[in-house]
Amino acid sequence: MAGVLDSVNQRTQLVGQNRLELLLFRLRGRQMYGINVFKVKEVLQCPRLSSIPNSRNVVRGVAHIRGETIPIIDLSMSIGLPGIPQEELAASFVVITEYNRKTQGFLVTGVDRIMNMNWADILPPPKGAGKDVYLTAVTKIEDKLVEIIDVEKVLAEVSPLGEDVTEAVLSRSAERVPGHLPVLVVDDSSVARRQIERCLKAIGMDVVTKNDGKQALDYLKSITGDGSRAGDHLSLIISDVEMPEMDGYTLVTRVKDDPALRDMFIMLHTSLSGVFNNAMVKKVGADDFMAKFSPDELAERVMDIIDRR
């Protein structure tokens, strides 16, 4: 899969246009799945794997790739499907990704192609799918359903992050003046929303949550419909980047273009922790950027932003 990653300039052309590039792949069976190319560092034939004693079954081993030792996760097993048989590993592929400041490989049976898509065509999972479904979005390509896996949910189960704010940070929050306006948190992953909300509530902040950029923009317009400004209602916005219907970059652009909303401080808070972020944040006019997920760092950053403002 040479050429999966293009240049920074080519990538940033998509920013603010509500577009993404989706890498399509298969697990076991004919169902097609997708992952944002921004998350992908490399795609390669499955290398030789070394086993890890006492590891979870979904971690098929580790591989030594370009000087790094990377855990290889069977994505099929992670979402409750049968795993890839041992005898089929050599014919399988590994998608090397960067999420939440960590590098990991996802084992898949086949990689198809890259599609340039509009986020407006990426839709939330069906409402009847249930809370435990491992999907964050769905779309259709050539009349075939493509499922986009909630990788943050997978990683939270395979390699849980610490979600609690430490006592040192909590003690600082206790010294601050209470009564700040709520924080609007925008994220399509239920796991990420829960993590962020728990962190902010620990430091005494009220939280309003929305599942995507469109919901957030509609909410912002509803609270300013009386002629008030967004800053009269909210302390700041913390938004994910990858979201169905309207991504975080487009949300920032729309907010900054609206006189009633442009006073809002917007932090992009995303598992996209690659080299492209600084250029993207600067282009759309976001006020801050932070890679997911460090509860202490997020709590400290939010308190600093509010205190400055």
Tab-separated table of C-alpha atoms in Angstrom:
chain	number	residue	atom	x	y	z
A	1	MET	CA	0.000	0.000	0.000
A	2	ALA	CA	2.683	2.467	-1.028
A	3	GLY	CA	1.276	5.949	-1.201
A	4	VAL	CA	-1.320	5.563	1.568
A	5	LEU	CA	0.090	8.721	3.133
A	6	ASP	CA	0.318	11.793	0.898
A	7	SER	CA	2.105	15.050	1.655
A	8	VAL	CA	1.040	17.468	4.412
A	9	ASN	CA	-0.027	19.988	1.778
A	10	GLN	CA	-2.346	17.494	0.084
A	11	ARG	CA	-3.848	16.480	3.428
A	12	THR	CA	-4.507	20.010	4.586
A	13	GLN	CA	-6.461	20.769	1.394
A	14	LEU	CA	-9.308	18.758	2.942
A	15	VAL	CA	-9.333	20.819	6.132
A	16	GLY	CA	-12.387	23.040	6.570
A	17	GLN	CA	-14.114	21.458	3.572
A	18	ASN	CA	-15.906	18.813	5.648
A	19	ARG	CA	-14.099	16.085	3.737
A	20	LEU	CA	-12.054	13.045	4.666
A	21	GLU	CA	-10.200	10.204	3.039
A	22	LEU	CA	-11.381	6.791	4.142
A	23	LEU	CA	-9.201	3.677	3.963
A	24	LEU	CA	-11.493	0.728	3.220
A	25	PHE	CA	-10.652	-2.724	4.557
A	26	ARG	CA	-12.213	-6.087	5.385
A	27	LEU	CA	-12.144	-8.265	8.438
A	28	ARG	CA	-13.583	-11.764	8.137
A	29	GLY	CA	-16.324	-11.899	5.553
A	30	ARG	CA	-17.488	-9.494	2.852
A	31	GLN	CA	-18.470	-6.558	5.080
A	32	MET	CA	-16.420	-3.421	4.334
A	33	TYR	CA	-15.064	-1.209	7.112
A	34	GLY	CA	-13.406	2.203	7.062
A	35	ILE	CA	-10.822	4.242	8.934
A	36	ASN	CA	-9.769	7.863	8.401
A	37	VAL	CA	-6.456	7.971	6.513
A	38	PHE	CA	-5.290	10.723	8.881
A	39	LYS	CA	-4.971	8.004	11.538
A	40	VAL	CA	-2.942	5.672	9.309
A	41	LYS	CA	0.855	5.706	9.376
A	42	GLU	CA	1.445	2.651	7.203
A	43	VAL	CA	-0.182	-0.467	5.758
A	44	LEU	CA	1.901	-3.595	5.330
A	45	GLN	CA	1.719	-7.341	4.978
A	46	CYS	CA	1.462	-8.937	8.392
A	47	PRO	CA	5.021	-9.293	9.706
A	48	ARG	CA	6.296	-12.023	11.984
A	49	LEU	CA	4.634	-11.632	15.381
A	50	SER	CA	6.178	-12.323	18.757
A	51	SER	CA	3.820	-13.464	21.490
A	52	ILE	CA	3.346	-11.533	24.735
A	53	PRO	CA	2.863	-13.615	27.902
A	54	ASN	CA	-0.394	-12.920	29.773
A	55	SER	CA	-1.671	-10.525	27.094
A	56	ARG	CA	-5.314	-10.358	26.085
A	57	ASN	CA	-6.438	-12.716	23.319
A	58	VAL	CA	-7.165	-9.831	20.968
A	59	VAL	CA	-3.486	-8.827	21.045
A	60	ARG	CA	-2.019	-11.366	18.636
A	61	GLY	CA	1.538	-10.334	19.439
A	62	VAL	CA	4.025	-7.550	18.834
A	63	ALA	CA	5.949	-6.653	15.691
A	64	HIS	CA	9.227	-4.780	15.365
A	65	ILE	CA	8.607	-2.131	12.703
A	66	ARG	CA	10.966	0.744	11.860
A	67	GLY	CA	12.609	0.714	15.265
A	68	GLU	CA	9.356	0.458	17.236
A	69	THR	CA	7.808	-2.488	19.050
A	70	ILE	CA	4.124	-2.265	18.173
A	71	PRO	CA	1.218	-4.304	19.588
A	72	ILE	CA	-0.861	-5.962	16.875
A	73	ILE	CA	-4.569	-6.119	17.710
A	74	ASP	CA	-6.947	-8.481	15.942
A	75	LEU	CA	-9.653	-5.960	15.071
A	76	SER	CA	-12.130	-8.692	14.220
A	77	MET	CA	-11.875	-10.226	17.699
A	78	SER	CA	-12.019	-6.769	19.273
A	79	ILE	CA	-15.530	-6.163	17.982
A	80	GLY	CA	-16.850	-9.621	18.857
A	81	LEU	CA	-16.269	-11.466	15.581
A	82	PRO	CA	-14.154	-14.630	15.123
A	83	GLY	CA	-10.451	-13.870	14.992
A	84	ILE	CA	-8.202	-14.402	12.005
A	85	PRO	CA	-6.910	-18.009	12.063
A	86	GLN	CA	-3.208	-18.436	12.778
A	87	GLU	CA	-2.622	-20.058	9.394
A	88	GLU	CA	-4.045	-16.987	7.620
A	89	LEU	CA	-1.870	-14.392	9.368
A	90	ALA	CA	0.845	-14.389	6.714
A	91	ALA	CA	-1.731	-13.454	4.045
A	92	SER	CA	-3.298	-10.739	6.217
A	93	PHE	CA	-2.440	-7.046	6.557
A	94	VAL	CA	-1.590	-4.744	9.437
A	95	VAL	CA	-2.831	-1.147	9.470
A	96	ILE	CA	-0.389	0.859	11.614
A	97	THR	CA	-2.248	3.725	13.283
A	98	GLU	CA	-1.682	6.513	15.763
A	99	TYR	CA	-4.417	7.042	18.337
A	100	ASN	CA	-4.340	8.800	21.677
A	101	ARG	CA	-0.566	9.371	21.585
A	102	LYS	CA	0.144	5.688	20.991
A	103	THR	CA	1.027	3.596	17.951
A	104	GLN	CA	-0.679	0.263	17.391
A	105	GLY	CA	-1.369	-2.098	14.513
A	106	PHE	CA	-4.771	-3.494	13.589
A	107	LEU	CA	-4.823	-6.902	11.938
A	108	VAL	CA	-7.241	-7.078	8.968
A	109	THR	CA	-7.765	-9.676	6.249
A	110	GLY	CA	-7.676	-7.297	3.283
A	111	VAL	CA	-7.179	-3.657	2.330
A	112	ASP	CA	-9.283	-2.332	-0.536
A	113	ARG	CA	-8.696	1.332	-1.470
A	114	ILE	CA	-8.868	4.951	-0.329
A	115	MET	CA	-12.058	6.953	-0.939
A	116	ASN	CA	-12.371	10.737	-0.782
A	117	MET	CA	-15.634	11.378	1.070
A	118	ASN	CA	-17.765	14.194	2.412
A	119	TRP	CA	-18.441	14.059	6.165
A	120	ALA	CA	-22.077	14.902	5.338
A	121	ASP	CA	-22.298	11.393	3.835
A	122	ILE	CA	-20.935	9.813	7.012
A	123	LEU	CA	-23.904	9.163	9.283
A	124	PRO	CA	-24.313	8.099	12.923
A	125	PRO	CA	-25.076	4.411	13.507
A	126	PRO	CA	-28.763	3.426	13.378
A	127	LYS	CA	-30.537	4.356	16.605
A	128	GLY	CA	-31.602	0.772	17.190
A	129	ALA	CA	-28.030	-0.501	17.111
A	130	GLY	CA	-27.700	-0.340	20.914
A	131	LYS	CA	-25.140	1.151	23.282
A	132	ASP	CA	-22.634	-1.694	23.041
A	133	VAL	CA	-22.173	-1.527	19.273
A	134	TYR	CA	-18.598	-0.892	18.114
A	135	LEU	CA	-19.598	1.583	15.417
A	136	THR	CA	-19.100	5.310	15.453
A	137	ALA	CA	-20.555	5.942	11.972
A	138	VAL	CA	-21.754	4.326	8.750
A	139	THR	CA	-21.780	5.332	5.096
A	140	LYS	CA	-22.617	3.890	1.680
A	141	ILE	CA	-20.151	3.432	-1.164
A	142	GLU	CA	-21.467	2.051	-4.443
A	143	ASP	CA	-24.675	1.028	-2.644
A	144	LYS	CA	-22.727	-1.039	-0.112
A	145	LEU	CA	-22.760	-0.284	3.590
A	146	VAL	CA	-19.390	0.678	5.077
A	147	GLU	CA	-19.069	0.533	8.868
A	148	ILE	CA	-16.666	2.873	10.691
A	149	ILE	CA	-15.474	1.284	13.919
A	150	ASP	CA	-15.276	3.214	17.184
A	151	VAL	CA	-11.554	2.582	17.646
A	152	GLU	CA	-11.490	4.587	20.880
A	153	LYS	CA	-13.981	2.118	22.355
A	154	VAL	CA	-11.826	-0.799	21.162
A	155	LEU	CA	-8.661	0.688	22.664
A	156	ALA	CA	-10.418	1.590	25.919
A	157	GLU	CA	-11.204	-2.114	26.352
A	158	VAL	CA	-7.899	-3.522	25.096
A	159	SER	CA	-5.596	-1.005	26.788
A	160	PRO	CA	-7.585	1.156	29.226
A	161	LEU	CA	-6.340	4.682	29.885
A	162	GLY	CA	-6.269	6.244	33.329
A	163	GLU	CA	-9.380	8.431	33.485
A	164	ASP	CA	-9.078	9.994	36.942
A	165	VAL	CA	-7.724	13.452	37.671
A	166	THR	CA	-4.929	13.243	40.266
A	167	GLU	CA	-5.193	14.741	43.738
A	168	ALA	CA	-2.648	17.448	42.919
A	169	VAL	CA	-4.836	18.821	40.135
A	170	LEU	CA	-8.013	18.396	42.183
A	171	SER	CA	-6.486	20.447	44.989
A	172	ARG	CA	-5.808	23.280	42.552
A	173	SER	CA	-9.400	23.168	41.308
A	174	ALA	CA	-10.666	23.400	44.888
A	175	GLU	CA	-8.934	26.768	45.296
A	176	ARG	CA	-10.669	28.319	42.280
A	177	VAL	CA	-13.801	30.456	42.353
A	178	PRO	CA	-16.876	28.277	41.574
A	179	GLY	CA	-19.734	29.137	39.268
A	180	HIS	CA	-18.124	29.058	35.819
A	181	LEU	CA	-20.254	28.669	32.719
A	182	PRO	CA	-20.580	25.139	31.296
A	183	VAL	CA	-18.208	23.580	28.768
A	184	LEU	CA	-19.640	22.272	25.493
A	185	VAL	CA	-18.065	18.897	24.634
A	186	VAL	CA	-18.521	17.636	21.071
A	187	ASP	CA	-17.483	14.058	20.250
A	188	ASP	CA	-19.064	11.184	18.351
A	189	SER	CA	-17.472	8.510	20.557
A	190	SER	CA	-19.525	7.695	23.655
A	191	VAL	CA	-16.313	6.538	25.355
A	192	ALA	CA	-14.557	9.851	24.668
A	193	ARG	CA	-17.568	11.895	25.819
A	194	ARG	CA	-17.676	9.960	29.068
A	195	GLN	CA	-13.943	10.379	29.661
A	196	ILE	CA	-14.002	14.130	29.053
A	197	GLU	CA	-17.189	14.721	31.025
A	198	ARG	CA	-15.811	12.786	34.004
A	199	CYS	CA	-12.591	14.806	33.905
A	200	LEU	CA	-14.343	18.184	33.753
A	201	LYS	CA	-16.895	17.365	36.431
A	202	ALA	CA	-14.019	16.365	38.724
A	203	ILE	CA	-12.789	19.980	38.617
A	204	GLY	CA	-16.256	21.388	39.199
A	205	MET	CA	-17.337	22.176	35.638
A	206	ASP	CA	-20.826	21.654	34.266
A	207	VAL	CA	-20.823	19.940	30.885
A	208	VAL	CA	-23.114	19.977	27.843
A	209	THR	CA	-22.441	17.163	25.339
A	210	LYS	CA	-23.245	16.857	21.642
A	211	ASN	CA	-22.472	13.955	19.312
A	212	ASP	CA	-21.238	15.800	16.226
A	213	GLY	CA	-20.518	19.203	14.718
A	214	LYS	CA	-23.997	19.651	13.271
A	215	GLN	CA	-25.662	19.020	16.632
A	216	ALA	CA	-23.233	21.422	18.275
A	217	LEU	CA	-23.809	24.185	15.719
A	218	ASP	CA	-27.587	23.797	15.982
A	219	TYR	CA	-27.292	24.040	19.781
A	220	LEU	CA	-25.094	27.144	19.595
A	221	LYS	CA	-27.559	28.864	17.288
A	222	SER	CA	-30.477	27.947	19.553
A	223	ILE	CA	-28.905	29.485	22.676
A	224	THR	CA	-27.973	32.675	20.804
A	225	GLY	CA	-31.327	33.007	19.038
A	226	ASP	CA	-32.385	35.690	21.536
A	227	GLY	CA	-29.582	38.004	20.401
A	228	SER	CA	-27.090	36.959	23.071
A	229	ARG	CA	-23.580	35.745	22.353
A	230	ALA	CA	-22.281	32.204	22.821
A	231	GLY	CA	-19.843	33.472	25.457
A	232	ASP	CA	-22.831	34.468	27.609
A	233	HIS	CA	-23.740	30.787	27.935
A	234	LEU	CA	-20.526	28.739	27.690
A	235	SER	CA	-16.946	28.921	28.955
A	236	LEU	CA	-15.444	27.151	25.931
A	237	ILE	CA	-15.955	24.374	23.400
A	238	ILE	CA	-13.936	21.165	23.353
A	239	SER	CA	-14.443	19.409	20.044
A	240	ASP	CA	-13.281	16.209	18.426
A	241	VAL	CA	-12.208	16.405	14.773
A	242	GLU	CA	-13.572	13.198	13.238
A	243	MET	CA	-17.369	13.265	13.440
A	244	PRO	CA	-20.213	12.260	11.113
A	245	GLU	CA	-22.270	14.882	9.265
A	246	MET	CA	-19.979	17.790	10.257
A	247	ASP	CA	-16.367	17.420	11.355
A	248	GLY	CA	-14.602	19.528	13.968
A	249	TYR	CA	-12.669	21.626	11.471
A	250	THR	CA	-15.871	22.652	9.696
A	251	LEU	CA	-17.534	23.370	13.052
A	252	VAL	CA	-14.670	25.739	13.941
A	253	THR	CA	-14.931	27.479	10.576
A	254	ARG	CA	-18.695	27.953	10.903
A	255	VAL	CA	-18.431	29.222	14.493
A	256	LYS	CA	-15.665	31.698	13.684
A	257	ASP	CA	-17.664	33.025	10.703
A	258	ASP	CA	-20.750	33.771	12.835
A	259	PRO	CA	-20.701	37.121	14.709
A	260	ALA	CA	-22.816	35.687	17.556
A	261	LEU	CA	-20.496	32.705	18.027
A	262	ARG	CA	-17.003	33.832	17.127
A	263	ASP	CA	-16.118	34.896	20.681
A	264	MET	CA	-16.111	31.231	21.754
A	265	PHE	CA	-12.764	29.685	22.631
A	266	ILE	CA	-12.492	26.363	20.781
A	267	MET	CA	-10.059	23.612	21.665
A	268	LEU	CA	-9.743	20.734	19.222
A	269	HIS	CA	-9.241	17.595	21.299
A	270	THR	CA	-8.532	14.640	19.082
A	271	SER	CA	-6.884	11.261	18.823
A	272	LEU	CA	-5.363	12.517	15.561
A	273	SER	CA	-1.944	13.015	17.085
A	274	GLY	CA	0.146	13.053	13.913
A	275	VAL	CA	2.270	15.746	12.273
A	276	PHE	CA	-0.613	17.422	10.437
A	277	ASN	CA	-2.397	18.991	13.390
A	278	ASN	CA	-0.584	22.312	13.740
A	279	ALA	CA	-1.187	23.187	10.105
A	280	MET	CA	-4.827	22.166	10.371
A	281	VAL	CA	-5.551	24.093	13.566
A	282	LYS	CA	-3.926	27.233	12.160
A	283	LYS	CA	-5.846	26.981	8.894
A	284	VAL	CA	-9.330	26.744	10.434
A	285	GLY	CA	-8.690	29.264	13.227
A	286	ALA	CA	-9.087	27.065	16.305
A	287	ASP	CA	-7.771	28.594	19.523
A	288	ASP	CA	-6.004	25.529	20.891
A	289	PHE	CA	-5.238	21.874	20.198
A	290	MET	CA	-4.653	18.916	22.476
A	291	ALA	CA	-4.110	15.246	21.705
A	292	LYS	CA	-6.314	12.765	23.577
A	293	PHE	CA	-6.366	11.687	26.351
A	294	SER	CA	-4.638	12.876	29.516
A	295	PRO	CA	-7.118	13.779	32.269
A	296	ASP	CA	-4.591	15.862	34.224
A	297	GLU	CA	-3.415	17.769	31.160
A	298	LEU	CA	-6.978	18.395	29.988
A	299	ALA	CA	-8.073	19.583	33.436
A	300	GLU	CA	-5.046	21.880	33.773
A	301	ARG	CA	-5.536	23.283	30.274
A	302	VAL	CA	-9.234	23.978	30.828
A	303	MET	CA	-8.570	25.737	34.138
A	304	ASP	CA	-5.813	27.855	32.516
A	305	ILE	CA	-8.088	28.838	29.617
A	306	ILE	CA	-10.954	29.834	31.913
A	307	ASP	CA	-8.692	31.729	34.293
A	308	ARG	CA	-7.124	33.678	31.416
A	309	ARG	CA	-10.509	34.561	29.981
